Coordinates of N, CA and C in Angstrom, one line a residue:
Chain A
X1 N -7.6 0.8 20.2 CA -7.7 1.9 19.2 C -6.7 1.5 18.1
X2 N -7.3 1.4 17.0 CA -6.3 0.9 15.8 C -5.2 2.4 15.5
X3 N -4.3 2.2 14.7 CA -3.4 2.8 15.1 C -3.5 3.6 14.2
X4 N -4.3 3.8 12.6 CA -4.5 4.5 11.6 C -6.1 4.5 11.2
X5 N -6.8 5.1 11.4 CA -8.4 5.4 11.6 C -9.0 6.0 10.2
X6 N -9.6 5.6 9.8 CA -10.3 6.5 7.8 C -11.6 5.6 7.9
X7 N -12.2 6.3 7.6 CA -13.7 5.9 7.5 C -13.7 5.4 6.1
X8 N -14.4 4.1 5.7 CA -14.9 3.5 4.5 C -15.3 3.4 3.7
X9 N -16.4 4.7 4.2 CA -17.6 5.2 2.9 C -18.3 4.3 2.8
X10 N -18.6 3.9 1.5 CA -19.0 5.1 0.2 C -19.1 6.7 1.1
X11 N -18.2 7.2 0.1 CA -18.8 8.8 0.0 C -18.8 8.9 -1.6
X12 N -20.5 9.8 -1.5 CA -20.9 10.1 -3.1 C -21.4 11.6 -2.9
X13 N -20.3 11.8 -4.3 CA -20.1 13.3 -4.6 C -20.5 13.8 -5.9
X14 N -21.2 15.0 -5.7 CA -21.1 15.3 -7.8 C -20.3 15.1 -8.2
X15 N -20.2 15.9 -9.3 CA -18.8 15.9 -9.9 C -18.5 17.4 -10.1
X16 N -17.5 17.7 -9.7 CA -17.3 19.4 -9.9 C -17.3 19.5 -8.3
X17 N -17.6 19.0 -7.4 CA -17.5 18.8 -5.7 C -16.1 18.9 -5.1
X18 N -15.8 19.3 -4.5 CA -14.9 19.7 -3.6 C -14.8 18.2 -2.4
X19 N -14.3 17.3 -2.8 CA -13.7 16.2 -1.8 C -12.6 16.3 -0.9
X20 N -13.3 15.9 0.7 CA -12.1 15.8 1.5 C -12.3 14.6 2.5
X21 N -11.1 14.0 2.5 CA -10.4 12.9 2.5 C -9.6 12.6 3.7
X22 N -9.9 11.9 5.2 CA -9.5 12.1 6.1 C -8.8 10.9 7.0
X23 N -7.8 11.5 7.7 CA -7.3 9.5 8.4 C -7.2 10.8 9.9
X24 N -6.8 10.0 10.7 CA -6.4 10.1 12.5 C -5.3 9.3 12.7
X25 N -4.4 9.5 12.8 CA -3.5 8.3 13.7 C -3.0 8.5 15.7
X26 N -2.6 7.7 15.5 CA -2.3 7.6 17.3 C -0.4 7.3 17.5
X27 N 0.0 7.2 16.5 CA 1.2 7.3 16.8 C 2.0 8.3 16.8
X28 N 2.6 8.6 17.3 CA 3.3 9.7 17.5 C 4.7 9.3 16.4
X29 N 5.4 8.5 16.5 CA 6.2 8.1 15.7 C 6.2 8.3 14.4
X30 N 4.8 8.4 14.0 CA 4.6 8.6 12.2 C 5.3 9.9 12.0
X31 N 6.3 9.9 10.8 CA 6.9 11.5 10.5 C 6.2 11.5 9.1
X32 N 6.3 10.7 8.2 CA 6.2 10.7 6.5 C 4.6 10.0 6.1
X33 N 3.9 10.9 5.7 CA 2.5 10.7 5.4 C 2.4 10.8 3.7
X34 N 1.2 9.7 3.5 CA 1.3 9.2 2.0 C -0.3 9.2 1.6
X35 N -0.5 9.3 0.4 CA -1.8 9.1 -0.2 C -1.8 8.2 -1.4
X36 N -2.2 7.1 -1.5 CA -2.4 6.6 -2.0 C -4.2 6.5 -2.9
X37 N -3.6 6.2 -4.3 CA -5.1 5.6 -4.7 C -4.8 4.3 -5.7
X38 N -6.2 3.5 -5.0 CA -6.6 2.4 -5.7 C -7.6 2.0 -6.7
X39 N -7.4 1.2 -7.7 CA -8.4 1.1 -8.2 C -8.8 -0.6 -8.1
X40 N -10.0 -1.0 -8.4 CA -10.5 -2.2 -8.0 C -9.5 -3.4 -8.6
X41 N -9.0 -3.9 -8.1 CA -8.0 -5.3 -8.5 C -6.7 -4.8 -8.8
X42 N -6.6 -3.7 -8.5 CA -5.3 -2.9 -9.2 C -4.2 -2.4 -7.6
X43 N -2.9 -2.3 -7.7 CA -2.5 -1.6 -6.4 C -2.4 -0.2 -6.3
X44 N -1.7 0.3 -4.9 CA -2.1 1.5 -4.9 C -0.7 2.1 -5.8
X45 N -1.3 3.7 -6.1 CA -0.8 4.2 -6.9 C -1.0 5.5 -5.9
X46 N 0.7 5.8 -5.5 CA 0.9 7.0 -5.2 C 0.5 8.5 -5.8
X47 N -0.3 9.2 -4.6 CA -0.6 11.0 -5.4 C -0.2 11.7 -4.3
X48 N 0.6 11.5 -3.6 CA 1.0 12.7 -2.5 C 1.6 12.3 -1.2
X49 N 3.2 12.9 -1.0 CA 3.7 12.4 -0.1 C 3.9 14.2 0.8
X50 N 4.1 13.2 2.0 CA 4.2 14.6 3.0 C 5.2 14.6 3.9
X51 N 6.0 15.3 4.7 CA 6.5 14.8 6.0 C 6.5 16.5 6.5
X52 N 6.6 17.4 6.5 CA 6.2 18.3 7.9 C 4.3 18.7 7.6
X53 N 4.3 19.2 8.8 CA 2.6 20.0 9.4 C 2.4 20.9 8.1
X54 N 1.5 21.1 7.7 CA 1.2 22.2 6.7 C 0.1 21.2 5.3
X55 N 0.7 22.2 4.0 CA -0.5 22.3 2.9 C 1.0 21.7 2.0
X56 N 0.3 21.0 1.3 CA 1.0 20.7 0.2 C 0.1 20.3 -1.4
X57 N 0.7 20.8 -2.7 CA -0.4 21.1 -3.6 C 0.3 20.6 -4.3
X58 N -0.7 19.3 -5.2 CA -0.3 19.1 -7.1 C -1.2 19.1 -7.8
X59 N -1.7 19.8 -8.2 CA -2.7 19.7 -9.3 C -3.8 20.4 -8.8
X60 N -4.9 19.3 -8.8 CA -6.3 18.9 -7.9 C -6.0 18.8 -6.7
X61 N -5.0 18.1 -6.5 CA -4.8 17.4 -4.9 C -4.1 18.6 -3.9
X62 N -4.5 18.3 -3.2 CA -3.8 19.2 -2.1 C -3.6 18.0 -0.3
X63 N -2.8 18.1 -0.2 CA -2.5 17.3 1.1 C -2.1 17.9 2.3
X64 N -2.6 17.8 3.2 CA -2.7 19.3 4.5 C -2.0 17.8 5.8
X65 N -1.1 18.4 6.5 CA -0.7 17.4 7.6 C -1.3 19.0 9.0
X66 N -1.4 17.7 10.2 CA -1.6 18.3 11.2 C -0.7 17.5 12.3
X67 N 0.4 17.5 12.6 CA 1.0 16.4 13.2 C 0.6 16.7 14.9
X68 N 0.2 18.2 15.4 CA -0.1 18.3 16.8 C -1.3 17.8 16.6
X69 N -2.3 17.5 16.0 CA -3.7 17.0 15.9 C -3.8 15.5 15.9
X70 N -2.5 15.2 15.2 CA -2.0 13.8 14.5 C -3.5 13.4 13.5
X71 N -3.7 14.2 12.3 CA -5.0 14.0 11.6 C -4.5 14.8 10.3
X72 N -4.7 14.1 8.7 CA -4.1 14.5 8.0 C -5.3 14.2 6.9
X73 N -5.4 14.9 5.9 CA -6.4 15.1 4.5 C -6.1 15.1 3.7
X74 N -6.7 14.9 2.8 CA -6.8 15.2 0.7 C -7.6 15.6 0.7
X75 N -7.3 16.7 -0.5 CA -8.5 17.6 -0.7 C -8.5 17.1 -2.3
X76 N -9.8 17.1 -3.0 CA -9.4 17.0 -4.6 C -10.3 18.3 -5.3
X77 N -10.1 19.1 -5.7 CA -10.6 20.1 -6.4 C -11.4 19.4 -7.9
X78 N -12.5 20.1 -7.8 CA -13.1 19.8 -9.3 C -13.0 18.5 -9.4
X79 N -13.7 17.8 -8.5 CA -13.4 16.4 -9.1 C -14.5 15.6 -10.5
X80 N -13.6 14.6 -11.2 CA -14.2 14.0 -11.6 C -14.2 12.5 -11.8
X81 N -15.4 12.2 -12.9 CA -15.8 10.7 -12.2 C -14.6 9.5 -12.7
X82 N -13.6 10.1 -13.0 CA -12.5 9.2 -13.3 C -11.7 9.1 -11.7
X83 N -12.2 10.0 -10.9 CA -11.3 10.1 -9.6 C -11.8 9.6 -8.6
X84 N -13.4 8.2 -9.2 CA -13.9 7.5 -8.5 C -12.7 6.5 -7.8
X85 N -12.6 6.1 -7.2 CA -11.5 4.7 -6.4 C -11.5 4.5 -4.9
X86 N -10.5 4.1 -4.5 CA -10.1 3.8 -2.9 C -9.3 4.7 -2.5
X87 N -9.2 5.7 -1.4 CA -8.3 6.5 -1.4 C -7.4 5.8 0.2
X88 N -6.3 5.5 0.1 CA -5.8 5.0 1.4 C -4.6 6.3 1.6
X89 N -4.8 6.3 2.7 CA -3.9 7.0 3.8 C -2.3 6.5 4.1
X90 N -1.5 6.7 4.6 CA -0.8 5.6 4.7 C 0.7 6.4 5.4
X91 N 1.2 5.7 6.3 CA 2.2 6.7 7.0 C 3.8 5.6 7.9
X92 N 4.8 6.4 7.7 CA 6.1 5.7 7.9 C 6.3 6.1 9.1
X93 N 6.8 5.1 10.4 CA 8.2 6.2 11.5 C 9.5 5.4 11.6
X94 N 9.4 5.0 12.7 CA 10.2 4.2 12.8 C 11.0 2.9 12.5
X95 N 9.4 2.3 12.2 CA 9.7 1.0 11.3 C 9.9 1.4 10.0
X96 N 10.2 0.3 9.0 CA 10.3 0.5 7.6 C 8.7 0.4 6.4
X97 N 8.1 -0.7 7.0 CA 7.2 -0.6 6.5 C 5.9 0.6 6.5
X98 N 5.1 0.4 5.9 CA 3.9 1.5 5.8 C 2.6 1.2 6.8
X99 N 2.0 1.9 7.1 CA 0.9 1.5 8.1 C -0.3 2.3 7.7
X100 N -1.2 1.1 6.8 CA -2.2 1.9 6.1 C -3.9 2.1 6.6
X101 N -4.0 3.1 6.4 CA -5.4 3.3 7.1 C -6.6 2.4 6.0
X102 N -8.2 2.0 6.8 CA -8.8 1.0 5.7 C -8.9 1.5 4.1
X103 N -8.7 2.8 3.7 CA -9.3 3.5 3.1 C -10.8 3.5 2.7
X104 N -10.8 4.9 2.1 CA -12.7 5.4 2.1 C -12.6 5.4 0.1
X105 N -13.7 4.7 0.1 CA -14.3 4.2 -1.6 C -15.0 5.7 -1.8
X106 N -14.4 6.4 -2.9 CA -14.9 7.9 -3.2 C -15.7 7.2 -4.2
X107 N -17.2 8.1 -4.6 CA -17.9 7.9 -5.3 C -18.2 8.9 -6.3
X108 N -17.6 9.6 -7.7 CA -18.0 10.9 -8.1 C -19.3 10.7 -9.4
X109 N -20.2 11.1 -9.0 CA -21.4 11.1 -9.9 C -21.4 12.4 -10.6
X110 N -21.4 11.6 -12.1 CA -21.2 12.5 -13.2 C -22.5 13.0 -13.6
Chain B
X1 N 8.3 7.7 -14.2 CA 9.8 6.2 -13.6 C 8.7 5.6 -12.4
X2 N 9.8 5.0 -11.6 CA 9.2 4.2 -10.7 C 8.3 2.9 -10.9
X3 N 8.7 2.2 -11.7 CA 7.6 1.5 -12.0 C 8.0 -0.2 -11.3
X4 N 6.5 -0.8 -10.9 CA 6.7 -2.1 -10.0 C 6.0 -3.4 -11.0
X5 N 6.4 -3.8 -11.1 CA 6.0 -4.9 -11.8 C 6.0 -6.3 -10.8
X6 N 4.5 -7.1 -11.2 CA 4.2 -8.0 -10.4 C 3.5 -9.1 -11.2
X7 N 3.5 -10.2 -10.9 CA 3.8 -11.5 -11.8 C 3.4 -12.6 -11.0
X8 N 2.7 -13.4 -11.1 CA 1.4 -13.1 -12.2 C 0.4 -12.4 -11.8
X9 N -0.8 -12.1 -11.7 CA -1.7 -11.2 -11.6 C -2.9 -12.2 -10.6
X10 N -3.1 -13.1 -11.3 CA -4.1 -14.1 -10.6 C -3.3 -15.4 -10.6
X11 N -3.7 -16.1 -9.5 CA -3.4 -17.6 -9.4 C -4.5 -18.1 -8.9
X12 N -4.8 -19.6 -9.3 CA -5.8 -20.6 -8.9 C -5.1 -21.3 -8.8
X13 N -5.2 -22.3 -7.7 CA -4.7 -23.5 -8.0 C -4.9 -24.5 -6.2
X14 N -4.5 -25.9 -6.3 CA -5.7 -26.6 -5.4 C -4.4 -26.6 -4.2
X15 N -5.4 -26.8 -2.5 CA -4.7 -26.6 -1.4 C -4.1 -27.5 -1.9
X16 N -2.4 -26.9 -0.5 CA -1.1 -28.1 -1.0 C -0.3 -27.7 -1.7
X17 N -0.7 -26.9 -2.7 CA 0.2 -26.4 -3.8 C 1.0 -25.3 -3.1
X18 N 2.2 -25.0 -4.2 CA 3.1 -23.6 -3.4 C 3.3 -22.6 -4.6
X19 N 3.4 -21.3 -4.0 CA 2.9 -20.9 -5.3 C 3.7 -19.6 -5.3
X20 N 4.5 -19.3 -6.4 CA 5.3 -18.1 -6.0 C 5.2 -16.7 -6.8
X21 N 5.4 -15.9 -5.9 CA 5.4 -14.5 -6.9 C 6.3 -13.6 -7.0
X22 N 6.4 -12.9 -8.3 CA 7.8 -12.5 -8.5 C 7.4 -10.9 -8.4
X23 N 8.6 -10.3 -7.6 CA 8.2 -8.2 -7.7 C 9.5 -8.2 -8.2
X24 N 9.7 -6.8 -9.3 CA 10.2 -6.4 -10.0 C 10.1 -4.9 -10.2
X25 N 11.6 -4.3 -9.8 CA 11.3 -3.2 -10.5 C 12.2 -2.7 -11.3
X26 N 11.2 -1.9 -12.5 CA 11.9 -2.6 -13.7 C 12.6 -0.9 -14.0
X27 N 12.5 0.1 -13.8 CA 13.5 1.1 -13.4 C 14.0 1.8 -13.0
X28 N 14.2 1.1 -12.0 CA 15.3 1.6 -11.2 C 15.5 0.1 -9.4
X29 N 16.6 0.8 -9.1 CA 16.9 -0.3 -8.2 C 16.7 -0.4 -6.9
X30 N 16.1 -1.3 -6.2 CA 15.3 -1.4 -4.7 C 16.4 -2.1 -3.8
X31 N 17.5 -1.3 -3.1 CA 17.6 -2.2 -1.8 C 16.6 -2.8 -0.9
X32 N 15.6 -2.2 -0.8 CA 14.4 -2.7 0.3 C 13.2 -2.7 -0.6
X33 N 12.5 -4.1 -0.2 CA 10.9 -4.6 -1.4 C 10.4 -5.3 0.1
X34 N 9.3 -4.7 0.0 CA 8.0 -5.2 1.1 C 6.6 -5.8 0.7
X35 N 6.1 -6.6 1.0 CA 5.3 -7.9 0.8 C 4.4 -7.7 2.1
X36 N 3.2 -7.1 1.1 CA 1.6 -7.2 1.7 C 0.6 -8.2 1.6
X37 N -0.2 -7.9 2.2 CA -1.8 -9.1 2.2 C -3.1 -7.8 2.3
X38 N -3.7 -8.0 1.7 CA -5.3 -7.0 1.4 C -6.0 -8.0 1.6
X39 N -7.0 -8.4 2.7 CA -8.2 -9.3 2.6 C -8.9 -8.3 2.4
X40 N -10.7 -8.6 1.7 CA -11.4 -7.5 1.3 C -11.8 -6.7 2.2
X41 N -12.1 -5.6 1.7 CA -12.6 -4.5 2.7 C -11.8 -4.5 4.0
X42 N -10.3 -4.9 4.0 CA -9.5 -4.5 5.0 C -8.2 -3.7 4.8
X43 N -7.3 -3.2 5.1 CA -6.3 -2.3 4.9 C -4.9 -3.3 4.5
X44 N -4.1 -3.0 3.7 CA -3.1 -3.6 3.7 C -2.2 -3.8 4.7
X45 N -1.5 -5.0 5.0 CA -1.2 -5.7 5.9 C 0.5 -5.6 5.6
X46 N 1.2 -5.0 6.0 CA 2.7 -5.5 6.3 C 2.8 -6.8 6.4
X47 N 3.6 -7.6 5.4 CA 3.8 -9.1 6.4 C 5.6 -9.1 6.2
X48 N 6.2 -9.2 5.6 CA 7.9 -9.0 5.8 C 8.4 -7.9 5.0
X49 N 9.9 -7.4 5.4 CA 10.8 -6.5 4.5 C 11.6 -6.9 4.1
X50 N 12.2 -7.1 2.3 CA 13.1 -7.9 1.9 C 14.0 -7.1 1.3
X51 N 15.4 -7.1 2.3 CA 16.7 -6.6 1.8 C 17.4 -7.3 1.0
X52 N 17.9 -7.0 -0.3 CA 18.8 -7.5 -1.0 C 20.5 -8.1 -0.5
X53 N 20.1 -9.5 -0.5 CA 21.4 -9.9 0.0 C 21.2 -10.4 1.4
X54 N 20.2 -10.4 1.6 CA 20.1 -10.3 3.4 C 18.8 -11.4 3.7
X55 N 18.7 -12.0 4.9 CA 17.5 -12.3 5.5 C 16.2 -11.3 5.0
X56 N 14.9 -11.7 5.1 CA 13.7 -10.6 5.1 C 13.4 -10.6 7.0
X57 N 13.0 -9.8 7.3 CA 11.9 -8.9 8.2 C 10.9 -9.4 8.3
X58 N 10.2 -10.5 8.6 CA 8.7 -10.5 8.8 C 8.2 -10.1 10.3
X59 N 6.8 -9.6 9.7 CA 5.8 -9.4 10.7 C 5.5 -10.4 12.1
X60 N 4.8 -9.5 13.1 CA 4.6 -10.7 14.0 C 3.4 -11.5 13.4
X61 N 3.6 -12.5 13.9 CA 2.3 -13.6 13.1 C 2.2 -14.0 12.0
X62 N 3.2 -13.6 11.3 CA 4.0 -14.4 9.7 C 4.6 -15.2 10.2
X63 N 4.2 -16.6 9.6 CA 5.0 -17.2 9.4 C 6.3 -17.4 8.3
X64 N 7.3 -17.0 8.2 CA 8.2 -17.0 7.6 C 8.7 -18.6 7.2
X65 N 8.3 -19.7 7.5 CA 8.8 -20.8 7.0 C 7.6 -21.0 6.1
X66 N 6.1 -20.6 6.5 CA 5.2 -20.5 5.1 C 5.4 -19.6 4.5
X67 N 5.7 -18.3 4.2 CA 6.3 -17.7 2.9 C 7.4 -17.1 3.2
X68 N 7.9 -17.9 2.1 CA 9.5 -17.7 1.6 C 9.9 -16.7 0.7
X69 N 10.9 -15.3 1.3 CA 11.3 -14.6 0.7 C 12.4 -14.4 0.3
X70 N 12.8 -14.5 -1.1 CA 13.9 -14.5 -1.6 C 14.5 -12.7 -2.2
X71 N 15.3 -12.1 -2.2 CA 15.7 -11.1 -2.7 C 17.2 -10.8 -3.0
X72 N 17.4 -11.8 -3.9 CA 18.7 -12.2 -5.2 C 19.0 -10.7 -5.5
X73 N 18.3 -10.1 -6.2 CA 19.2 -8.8 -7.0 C 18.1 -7.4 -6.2
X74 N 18.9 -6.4 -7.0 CA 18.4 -5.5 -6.7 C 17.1 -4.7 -7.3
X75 N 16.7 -5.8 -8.0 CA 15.1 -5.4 -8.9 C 14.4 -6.8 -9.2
X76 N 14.7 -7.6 -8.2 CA 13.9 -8.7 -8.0 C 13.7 -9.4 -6.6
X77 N 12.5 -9.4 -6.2 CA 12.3 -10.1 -4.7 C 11.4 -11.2 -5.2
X78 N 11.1 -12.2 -4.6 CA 9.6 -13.0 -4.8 C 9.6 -14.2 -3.0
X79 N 8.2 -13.8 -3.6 CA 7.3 -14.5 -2.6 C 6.4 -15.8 -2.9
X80 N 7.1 -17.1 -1.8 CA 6.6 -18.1 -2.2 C 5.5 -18.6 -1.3
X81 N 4.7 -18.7 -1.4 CA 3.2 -19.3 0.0 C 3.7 -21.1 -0.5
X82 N 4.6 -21.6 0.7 CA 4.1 -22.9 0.7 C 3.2 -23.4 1.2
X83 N 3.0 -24.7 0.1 CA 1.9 -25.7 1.1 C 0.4 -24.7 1.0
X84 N 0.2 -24.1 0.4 CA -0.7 -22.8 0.4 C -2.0 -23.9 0.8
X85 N -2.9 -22.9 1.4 CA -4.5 -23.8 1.6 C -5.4 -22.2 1.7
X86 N -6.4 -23.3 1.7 CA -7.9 -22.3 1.5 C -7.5 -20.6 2.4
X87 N -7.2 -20.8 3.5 CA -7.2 -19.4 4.1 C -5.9 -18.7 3.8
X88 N -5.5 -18.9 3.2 CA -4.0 -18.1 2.3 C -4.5 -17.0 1.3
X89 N -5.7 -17.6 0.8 CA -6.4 -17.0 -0.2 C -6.6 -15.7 0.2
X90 N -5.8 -14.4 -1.0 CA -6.1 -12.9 -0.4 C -5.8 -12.4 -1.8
X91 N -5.0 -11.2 -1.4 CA -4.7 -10.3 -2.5 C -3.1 -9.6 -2.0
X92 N -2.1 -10.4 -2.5 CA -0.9 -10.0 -2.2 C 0.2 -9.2 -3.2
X93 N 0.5 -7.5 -2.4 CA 1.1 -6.5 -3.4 C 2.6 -6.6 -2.8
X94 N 3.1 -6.5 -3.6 CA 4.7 -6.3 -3.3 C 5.1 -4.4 -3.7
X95 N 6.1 -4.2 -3.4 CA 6.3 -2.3 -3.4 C 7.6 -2.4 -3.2
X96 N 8.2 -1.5 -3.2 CA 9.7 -1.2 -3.7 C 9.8 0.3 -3.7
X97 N 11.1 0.5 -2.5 CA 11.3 2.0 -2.0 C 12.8 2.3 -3.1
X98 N 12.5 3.7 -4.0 CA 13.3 4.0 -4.8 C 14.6 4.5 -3.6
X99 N 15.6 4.7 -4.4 CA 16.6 5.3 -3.5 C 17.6 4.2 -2.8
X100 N 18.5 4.9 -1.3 CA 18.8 3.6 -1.2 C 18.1 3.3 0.1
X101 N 17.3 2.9 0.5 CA 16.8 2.3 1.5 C 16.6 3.6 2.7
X102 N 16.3 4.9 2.6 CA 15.4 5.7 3.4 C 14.1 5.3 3.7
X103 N 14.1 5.8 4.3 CA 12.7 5.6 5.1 C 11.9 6.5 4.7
X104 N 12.6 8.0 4.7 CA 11.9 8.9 3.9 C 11.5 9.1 2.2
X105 N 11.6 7.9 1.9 CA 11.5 7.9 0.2 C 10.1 7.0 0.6
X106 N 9.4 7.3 -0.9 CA 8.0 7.2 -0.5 C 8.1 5.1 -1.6
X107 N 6.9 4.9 -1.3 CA 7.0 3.2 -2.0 C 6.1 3.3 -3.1
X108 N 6.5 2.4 -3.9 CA 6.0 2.4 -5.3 C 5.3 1.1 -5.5
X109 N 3.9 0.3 -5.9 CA 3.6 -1.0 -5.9 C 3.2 -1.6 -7.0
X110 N 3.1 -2.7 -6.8 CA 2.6 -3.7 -8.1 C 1.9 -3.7 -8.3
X111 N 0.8 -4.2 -9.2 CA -0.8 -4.1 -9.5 C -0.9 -5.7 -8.0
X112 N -0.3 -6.1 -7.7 CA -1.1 -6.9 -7.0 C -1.5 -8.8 -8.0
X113 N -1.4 -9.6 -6.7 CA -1.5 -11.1 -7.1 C -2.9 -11.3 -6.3
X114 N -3.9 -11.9 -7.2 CA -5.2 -12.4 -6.3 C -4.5 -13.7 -6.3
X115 N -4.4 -14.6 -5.2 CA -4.2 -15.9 -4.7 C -5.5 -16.3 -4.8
X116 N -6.3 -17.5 -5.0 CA -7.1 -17.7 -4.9 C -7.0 -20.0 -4.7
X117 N -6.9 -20.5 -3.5 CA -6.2 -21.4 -2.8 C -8.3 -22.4 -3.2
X118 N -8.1 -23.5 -3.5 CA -9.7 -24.1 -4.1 C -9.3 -25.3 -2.3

């Protein structure tokens, strides 16, 4: 079992659609959960950092942790087709580096 | 703020060669800069963590004698692929944690280097 789990997609969405955005992990160790987005040839570009259980909100985005689930989301309200990309998951514990899920290619059709 | 600057963007160039890349962050200052690999359609790969002043961190199954990590100042690390050949060829991002070296401070990255090894 890989240690950070997100499904690949494509997912294709209207636009104005309510997107959510999913990883699993298996380690217990993860405290600090991240969201990343990518665009093609480009790196990732931080939209939402987390570290306790709960909902957390900026904008569009909303980022919900479940750490007794160990399973954590993005939500993107009203999306649109600029908010097509890579959405990677991505989470810290004990080590220093990041441990990123494959990410899922969102698709928003305008 | 937070911004990572990465240098150069693409490289070509024929097996044998060594090829280096420079991370930068250009405001503000990184005790700790970490050095990834993205093969397609796969997740970014941790391969070492470079402390300023110090040894780097590599991964298991880095080899650390083929890439050389340097990290001179506090807004400069770079990464060199010696000897580079055909399977080196990826997509390598460098990142930089603002602050001083928490864990809990989130990472910031570069646009990323396509290697591309003929």
């Amino acid at each position: 079992q890989k240690e950070v789990e997100q499904d690949p997609g494509p997912l294709s969405v209207p636009e104005g659609a309510i997107v959510s955005l999913n990883c699993t992990y298996s380690n217990s160790a993860f405290q600090y959960f991240m969201w990343y987005r990518q665009y093609s040839r480009k790196g990732p570009e931080l939209l939402m950092y987390t570290y306790s259980s709960g909902n957390k909100e900026d904008g569009r985005f909303t980022a919900q942790v479940d750490k007794s689930s160990k399973y954590i989301s993005l939500f993107i309200r009203d999306s649109q087709p600029s908010d097509s990309a890579t959405y990677l998951c991505a989470m810290v514990g004990g080590a220093d580096g990041l441990t990123f899920g494959k990410g899922t290619h969102l698709i928003i059709q305008p | 703020g937070a911004v990572v600057s990465q240098h150069p963007s693409r490289v070509i160039c024929k097996s044998g060669t060594s090829v280096k890349i420079e991370c930068r962050s250009l405001d503000f200052q990184a005790t700790t800069m970490f050095w990834y690999r993205q093969f397609p359609k796969q997740s970014l790969m941790l391969m070492a963590t470079s402390n300023e002043g110090s040894k780097a961190t590599y991964e298991q199954g880095v080899e650390k004698d083929k890439f050389l990590i340097n990290h001179a100042s506090l807004t400069l690390s770079t990464l060199t692929v010696t000897s580079a050949h055909p399977e080196d060829s990826s997509f390598y991002i460098c990142s930089a944690r603002v602050g001083t070296g928490l864990r809990n401070q989130p990472q910031h990255f570069g646009d990323g280097t396509r290697l591309s090894i003929l």
